[in-house]
Amino acid sequence: MKAQAAAVLVVGSLLGAASLGGCSVGIPDPAAPKVEQTASALTTPTITPGHDAEAVAAKDMPFTAGGSLAQGVPVGISNGLKEAPGWKLVKENAAGESQYLKADGCLVAAKVRTNQSPLVRGDDRESTIALFTYLDPSILPEYLKTETLRWGGDPEKPGPRVEVLVLEQPARPGAKATAIMARLFGTAGSSVYISVACPDAAALAAARADVAQRLLIVPPSN
């Protein structure tokens, strides 16, 4: 019971900070390796000879498949959530972050970071754990769950999925129900980070369903 209480306290601390700061988590450790944050707009890719981007984009992207991406070509995040009923775009690519507000009070923040090589550890799952630890050193791997988001494609049709890790906090009296979804793509050298904060658990579940359907992770284009 003590371990479980400690885990709730740690997760609550991180997610509380996320909901108060526009759903973004600060970097607490100035001694950690510098990871540059850049705008999420996709840039003109450097062509990787022999790489079949379409074939990679057409398949599911589990953590173990991250090495099939082109070296150093970043992933992206679509802005499709603004088309979902009840949602509106309230911040577009400000310091690399876009935010979406739903009529029920839910707030989603999504950003892409590049130059993530200092955090790469083994496969993409280990690297994503390193990303969460970089954001908050008190996070332990057992606090994180594996879920999936859309991996490109058409949001109106079935399509491939991409694995992410999720840190979540159930709703408590006086606090928002919050979830953070992230993945570091080691070979691509970039990461995606999506946070969702809602007034209650039911609203959070509905918002996460919208995110899973509309906020596509965009595969590299080469």
mmCIF file of C-alpha atoms in Angstrom:
data_model
loop_
_atom_site.group_PDB
_atom_site.id
_atom_site.type_symbol
_atom_site.label_atom_id
_atom_site.label_comp_id
_atom_site.label_asym_id
_atom_site.label_seq_id
_atom_site.Cartn_x
_atom_site.Cartn_y
_atom_site.Cartn_z
ATOM 1 C CA MET A 1 0.000 0.000 0.000
ATOM 2 C CA LYS A 2 2.878 2.409 0.749
ATOM 3 C CA ALA A 3 4.389 1.824 -2.726
ATOM 4 C CA GLN A 4 1.004 2.384 -4.374
ATOM 5 C CA ALA A 5 0.472 5.615 -2.436
ATOM 6 C CA ALA A 6 3.921 6.823 -3.434
ATOM 7 C CA ALA A 7 3.208 6.122 -7.083
ATOM 8 C CA VAL A 8 -0.053 8.079 -6.939
ATOM 9 C CA LEU A 9 1.752 10.970 -5.259
ATOM 10 C CA VAL A 10 4.459 11.080 -7.944
ATOM 11 C CA VAL A 11 2.024 10.831 -10.833
ATOM 12 C CA GLY A 12 -0.254 13.413 -9.233
ATOM 13 C CA SER A 13 2.637 15.832 -8.854
ATOM 14 C CA LEU A 14 3.701 15.562 -12.500
ATOM 15 C CA LEU A 15 0.202 15.739 -13.931
ATOM 16 C CA GLY A 16 -0.824 18.544 -11.624
ATOM 17 C CA ALA A 17 2.032 20.592 -13.028
ATOM 18 C CA ALA A 18 0.926 19.678 -16.539
ATOM 19 C CA SER A 19 -2.643 20.883 -16.057
ATOM 20 C CA LEU A 20 -1.563 24.170 -14.479
ATOM 21 C CA GLY A 21 0.948 24.992 -17.220
ATOM 22 C CA GLY A 22 -1.125 24.560 -20.331
ATOM 23 C CA CYS A 23 -0.575 20.813 -20.090
ATOM 24 C CA SER A 24 3.194 21.023 -20.476
ATOM 25 C CA VAL A 25 5.764 19.658 -18.065
ATOM 26 C CA GLY A 26 8.809 21.664 -17.053
ATOM 27 C CA ILE A 27 12.352 20.314 -17.159
ATOM 28 C CA PRO A 28 13.530 20.152 -13.531
ATOM 29 C CA ASP A 29 17.117 19.014 -13.945
ATOM 30 C CA PRO A 30 19.519 21.616 -15.369
ATOM 31 C CA ALA A 31 22.331 19.045 -15.360
ATOM 32 C CA ALA A 32 20.463 16.710 -17.717
ATOM 33 C CA PRO A 33 21.565 16.554 -21.372
ATOM 34 C CA LYS A 34 20.227 19.479 -23.373
ATOM 35 C CA VAL A 35 17.358 18.470 -25.650
ATOM 36 C CA GLU A 36 16.413 21.163 -28.127
ATOM 37 C CA GLN A 37 12.738 21.990 -28.627
ATOM 38 C CA THR A 38 11.834 23.156 -32.102
ATOM 39 C CA ALA A 39 8.744 23.961 -34.092
ATOM 40 C CA SER A 40 6.562 21.020 -35.047
ATOM 41 C CA ALA A 41 6.206 22.043 -38.685
ATOM 42 C CA LEU A 42 7.603 19.398 -40.981
ATOM 43 C CA THR A 43 10.683 20.493 -42.887
ATOM 44 C CA THR A 44 11.926 19.346 -46.269
ATOM 45 C CA PRO A 45 13.403 15.907 -45.570
ATOM 46 C CA THR A 46 16.840 14.718 -46.470
ATOM 47 C CA ILE A 47 16.397 11.748 -48.779
ATOM 48 C CA THR A 48 17.628 8.459 -47.351
ATOM 49 C CA PRO A 49 18.759 6.201 -50.233
ATOM 50 C CA GLY A 50 16.910 2.897 -50.361
ATOM 51 C CA HIS A 51 14.385 3.840 -47.676
ATOM 52 C CA ASP A 52 10.738 3.064 -48.466
ATOM 53 C CA ALA A 53 8.782 5.583 -46.389
ATOM 54 C CA GLU A 54 5.411 4.527 -47.782
ATOM 55 C CA ALA A 55 5.978 0.907 -46.760
ATOM 56 C CA VAL A 56 6.941 1.978 -43.229
ATOM 57 C CA ALA A 57 3.939 4.307 -42.936
ATOM 58 C CA ALA A 58 1.568 1.558 -44.063
ATOM 59 C CA LYS A 59 2.457 -0.744 -41.146
ATOM 60 C CA ASP A 60 1.876 -0.558 -37.401
ATOM 61 C CA MET A 61 4.733 1.136 -35.523
ATOM 62 C CA PRO A 62 5.369 -0.781 -32.273
ATOM 63 C CA PHE A 63 8.288 0.286 -30.105
ATOM 64 C CA THR A 64 10.451 -2.453 -31.586
ATOM 65 C CA ALA A 65 9.955 -1.151 -35.148
ATOM 66 C CA GLY A 66 11.389 2.315 -34.560
ATOM 67 C CA GLY A 67 14.611 1.348 -36.315
ATOM 68 C CA SER A 68 12.734 1.053 -39.621
ATOM 69 C CA LEU A 69 12.376 4.850 -39.829
ATOM 70 C CA ALA A 70 14.776 7.017 -41.802
ATOM 71 C CA GLN A 71 17.748 8.254 -39.814
ATOM 72 C CA GLY A 72 17.197 11.745 -38.408
ATOM 73 C CA VAL A 73 13.957 12.531 -40.270
ATOM 74 C CA PRO A 74 11.401 13.749 -37.686
ATOM 75 C CA VAL A 75 7.856 12.553 -37.180
ATOM 76 C CA GLY A 76 4.991 15.033 -36.930
ATOM 77 C CA ILE A 77 1.543 15.509 -35.393
ATOM 78 C CA SER A 78 -1.516 16.405 -37.450
ATOM 79 C CA ASN A 79 -3.930 19.189 -36.495
ATOM 80 C CA GLY A 80 -6.986 17.052 -37.219
ATOM 81 C CA LEU A 81 -8.417 17.465 -33.714
ATOM 82 C CA LYS A 82 -9.683 20.925 -34.649
ATOM 83 C CA GLU A 83 -12.106 19.223 -37.056
ATOM 84 C CA ALA A 84 -13.664 17.056 -34.327
ATOM 85 C CA PRO A 85 -17.093 18.151 -32.993
ATOM 86 C CA GLY A 86 -16.827 20.469 -29.997
ATOM 87 C CA TRP A 87 -13.096 21.206 -30.403
ATOM 88 C CA LYS A 88 -11.320 24.376 -31.502
ATOM 89 C CA LEU A 89 -7.693 25.267 -32.089
ATOM 90 C CA VAL A 90 -6.599 27.892 -29.529
ATOM 91 C CA LYS A 91 -2.829 27.896 -30.097
ATOM 92 C CA GLU A 92 -1.099 26.893 -33.318
ATOM 93 C CA ASN A 93 2.565 25.925 -33.359
ATOM 94 C CA ALA A 94 3.643 28.379 -30.662
ATOM 95 C CA ALA A 95 7.168 27.359 -29.624
ATOM 96 C CA GLY A 96 6.417 24.036 -31.298
ATOM 97 C CA GLU A 97 3.160 23.457 -29.412
ATOM 98 C CA SER A 98 -0.476 23.477 -30.528
ATOM 99 C CA GLN A 99 -3.411 23.503 -28.114
ATOM 100 C CA TYR A 100 -7.038 22.482 -28.551
ATOM 101 C CA LEU A 101 -9.976 23.349 -26.278
ATOM 102 C CA LYS A 102 -13.209 21.395 -26.087
ATOM 103 C CA ALA A 103 -16.562 22.865 -25.144
ATOM 104 C CA ASP A 104 -16.627 20.787 -21.930
ATOM 105 C CA GLY A 105 -13.355 22.329 -20.694
ATOM 106 C CA CYS A 106 -10.869 19.683 -21.830
ATOM 107 C CA LEU A 107 -7.516 21.022 -23.007
ATOM 108 C CA VAL A 108 -5.115 19.119 -25.266
ATOM 109 C CA ALA A 109 -1.526 20.220 -25.905
ATOM 110 C CA ALA A 110 0.576 18.553 -28.607
ATOM 111 C CA LYS A 111 4.194 19.135 -29.537
ATOM 112 C CA VAL A 112 7.067 17.603 -31.476
ATOM 113 C CA ARG A 113 10.660 17.824 -30.253
ATOM 114 C CA THR A 114 13.706 17.202 -32.423
ATOM 115 C CA ASN A 115 17.398 16.569 -31.627
ATOM 116 C CA GLN A 116 16.474 13.929 -29.067
ATOM 117 C CA SER A 117 19.563 11.726 -29.476
ATOM 118 C CA PRO A 118 20.845 12.395 -25.898
ATOM 119 C CA LEU A 119 17.791 10.518 -24.583
ATOM 120 C CA VAL A 120 18.022 7.457 -26.847
ATOM 121 C CA ARG A 121 18.282 4.196 -24.858
ATOM 122 C CA GLY A 122 18.027 0.851 -26.673
ATOM 123 C CA ASP A 123 14.660 0.564 -28.430
ATOM 124 C CA ASP A 124 11.984 3.252 -28.543
ATOM 125 C CA ARG A 125 10.236 2.014 -25.395
ATOM 126 C CA GLU A 126 13.381 2.451 -23.308
ATOM 127 C CA SER A 127 13.982 5.819 -24.958
ATOM 128 C CA THR A 128 10.429 6.936 -24.148
ATOM 129 C CA ILE A 129 10.911 5.948 -20.517
ATOM 130 C CA ALA A 130 14.064 8.067 -20.575
ATOM 131 C CA LEU A 131 12.006 10.967 -21.930
ATOM 132 C CA PHE A 132 9.505 10.732 -19.075
ATOM 133 C CA THR A 133 12.356 10.479 -16.579
ATOM 134 C CA TYR A 134 13.957 13.549 -18.146
ATOM 135 C CA LEU A 135 10.691 15.427 -17.620
ATOM 136 C CA ASP A 136 10.408 14.181 -14.021
ATOM 137 C CA PRO A 137 13.180 12.012 -12.482
ATOM 138 C CA SER A 138 10.727 10.538 -9.945
ATOM 139 C CA ILE A 139 8.742 8.667 -12.629
ATOM 140 C CA LEU A 140 9.271 4.907 -12.574
ATOM 141 C CA PRO A 141 8.620 2.603 -15.574
ATOM 142 C CA GLU A 142 5.780 0.848 -13.750
ATOM 143 C CA TYR A 143 3.788 4.090 -13.721
ATOM 144 C CA LEU A 144 3.584 4.015 -17.522
ATOM 145 C CA LYS A 145 1.085 2.111 -19.665
ATOM 146 C CA THR A 146 1.362 1.162 -23.330
ATOM 147 C CA GLU A 147 -1.389 2.423 -25.629
ATOM 148 C CA THR A 148 -1.698 3.291 -29.319
ATOM 149 C CA LEU A 149 -2.510 6.312 -31.461
ATOM 150 C CA ARG A 150 -3.100 6.575 -35.210
ATOM 151 C CA TRP A 151 0.001 6.262 -37.412
ATOM 152 C CA GLY A 152 -0.835 8.425 -40.410
ATOM 153 C CA GLY A 153 -3.638 7.421 -42.734
ATOM 154 C CA ASP A 154 -7.203 8.725 -42.987
ATOM 155 C CA PRO A 155 -8.954 9.335 -39.641
ATOM 156 C CA GLU A 156 -12.242 8.245 -41.189
ATOM 157 C CA LYS A 157 -10.874 4.814 -42.134
ATOM 158 C CA PRO A 158 -9.108 1.975 -40.285
ATOM 159 C CA GLY A 159 -5.348 2.387 -40.359
ATOM 160 C CA PRO A 160 -2.048 1.488 -38.738
ATOM 161 C CA ARG A 161 -1.316 2.291 -35.092
ATOM 162 C CA VAL A 162 1.738 3.575 -33.260
ATOM 163 C CA GLU A 163 2.642 2.558 -29.710
ATOM 164 C CA VAL A 164 3.086 5.266 -27.068
ATOM 165 C CA LEU A 165 3.544 5.318 -23.308
ATOM 166 C CA VAL A 166 0.891 6.964 -21.145
ATOM 167 C CA LEU A 167 1.066 8.488 -17.672
ATOM 168 C CA GLU A 168 -2.355 9.198 -16.212
ATOM 169 C CA GLN A 169 -4.050 10.364 -13.036
ATOM 170 C CA PRO A 170 -7.679 9.557 -12.183
ATOM 171 C CA ALA A 171 -9.889 12.481 -11.271
ATOM 172 C CA ARG A 172 -9.785 13.516 -7.615
ATOM 173 C CA PRO A 173 -11.902 16.097 -5.768
ATOM 174 C CA GLY A 174 -10.828 19.566 -6.841
ATOM 175 C CA ALA A 175 -8.367 18.313 -9.488
ATOM 176 C CA LYS A 176 -8.547 17.587 -13.190
ATOM 177 C CA ALA A 177 -8.328 14.130 -14.699
ATOM 178 C CA THR A 178 -5.140 14.162 -16.764
ATOM 179 C CA ALA A 179 -3.149 11.956 -19.135
ATOM 180 C CA ILE A 180 0.192 12.407 -20.891
ATOM 181 C CA MET A 181 1.057 10.388 -24.004
ATOM 182 C CA ALA A 182 4.553 10.376 -25.473
ATOM 183 C CA ARG A 183 6.994 8.495 -27.644
ATOM 184 C CA LEU A 184 10.614 9.079 -28.498
ATOM 185 C CA PHE A 185 11.578 7.782 -31.944
ATOM 186 C CA GLY A 186 15.282 7.086 -31.516
ATOM 187 C CA THR A 187 16.249 6.539 -35.148
ATOM 188 C CA ALA A 188 14.161 9.489 -36.308
ATOM 189 C CA GLY A 189 15.702 11.609 -33.545
ATOM 190 C CA SER A 190 12.401 13.176 -32.516
ATOM 191 C CA SER A 191 9.612 12.758 -29.998
ATOM 192 C CA VAL A 192 5.889 13.444 -29.743
ATOM 193 C CA TYR A 193 4.208 14.622 -26.559
ATOM 194 C CA ILE A 194 0.452 14.985 -26.039
ATOM 195 C CA SER A 195 -1.240 15.962 -22.787
ATOM 196 C CA VAL A 196 -4.972 15.947 -22.011
ATOM 197 C CA ALA A 197 -6.566 17.627 -18.978
ATOM 198 C CA CYS A 198 -10.320 17.437 -18.324
ATOM 199 C CA PRO A 199 -12.794 18.326 -15.566
ATOM 200 C CA ASP A 200 -13.591 14.675 -14.802
ATOM 201 C CA ALA A 201 -12.888 11.070 -15.762
ATOM 202 C CA ALA A 202 -15.801 10.783 -18.206
ATOM 203 C CA ALA A 203 -14.717 13.901 -20.075
ATOM 204 C CA LEU A 204 -11.121 12.623 -20.147
ATOM 205 C CA ALA A 205 -12.194 9.299 -21.650
ATOM 206 C CA ALA A 206 -14.148 11.073 -24.396
ATOM 207 C CA ALA A 207 -11.292 13.492 -25.103
ATOM 208 C CA ARG A 208 -8.763 10.680 -25.339
ATOM 209 C CA ALA A 209 -11.016 8.874 -27.801
ATOM 210 C CA ASP A 210 -11.060 12.024 -29.948
ATOM 211 C CA VAL A 211 -7.272 12.326 -29.713
ATOM 212 C CA ALA A 212 -6.820 8.678 -30.666
ATOM 213 C CA GLN A 213 -9.050 9.168 -33.716
ATOM 214 C CA ARG A 214 -8.102 12.652 -34.931
ATOM 215 C CA LEU A 215 -4.647 13.637 -33.690
ATOM 216 C CA LEU A 216 -2.558 11.494 -36.041
ATOM 217 C CA ILE A 217 1.147 10.860 -35.567
ATOM 218 C CA VAL A 218 2.572 11.682 -39.004
ATOM 219 C CA PRO A 219 5.252 9.291 -40.330
ATOM 220 C CA PRO A 220 8.376 10.812 -41.916
ATOM 221 C CA SER A 221 7.886 11.449 -45.622
ATOM 222 C CA ASN A 222 11.039 9.771 -46.960
#
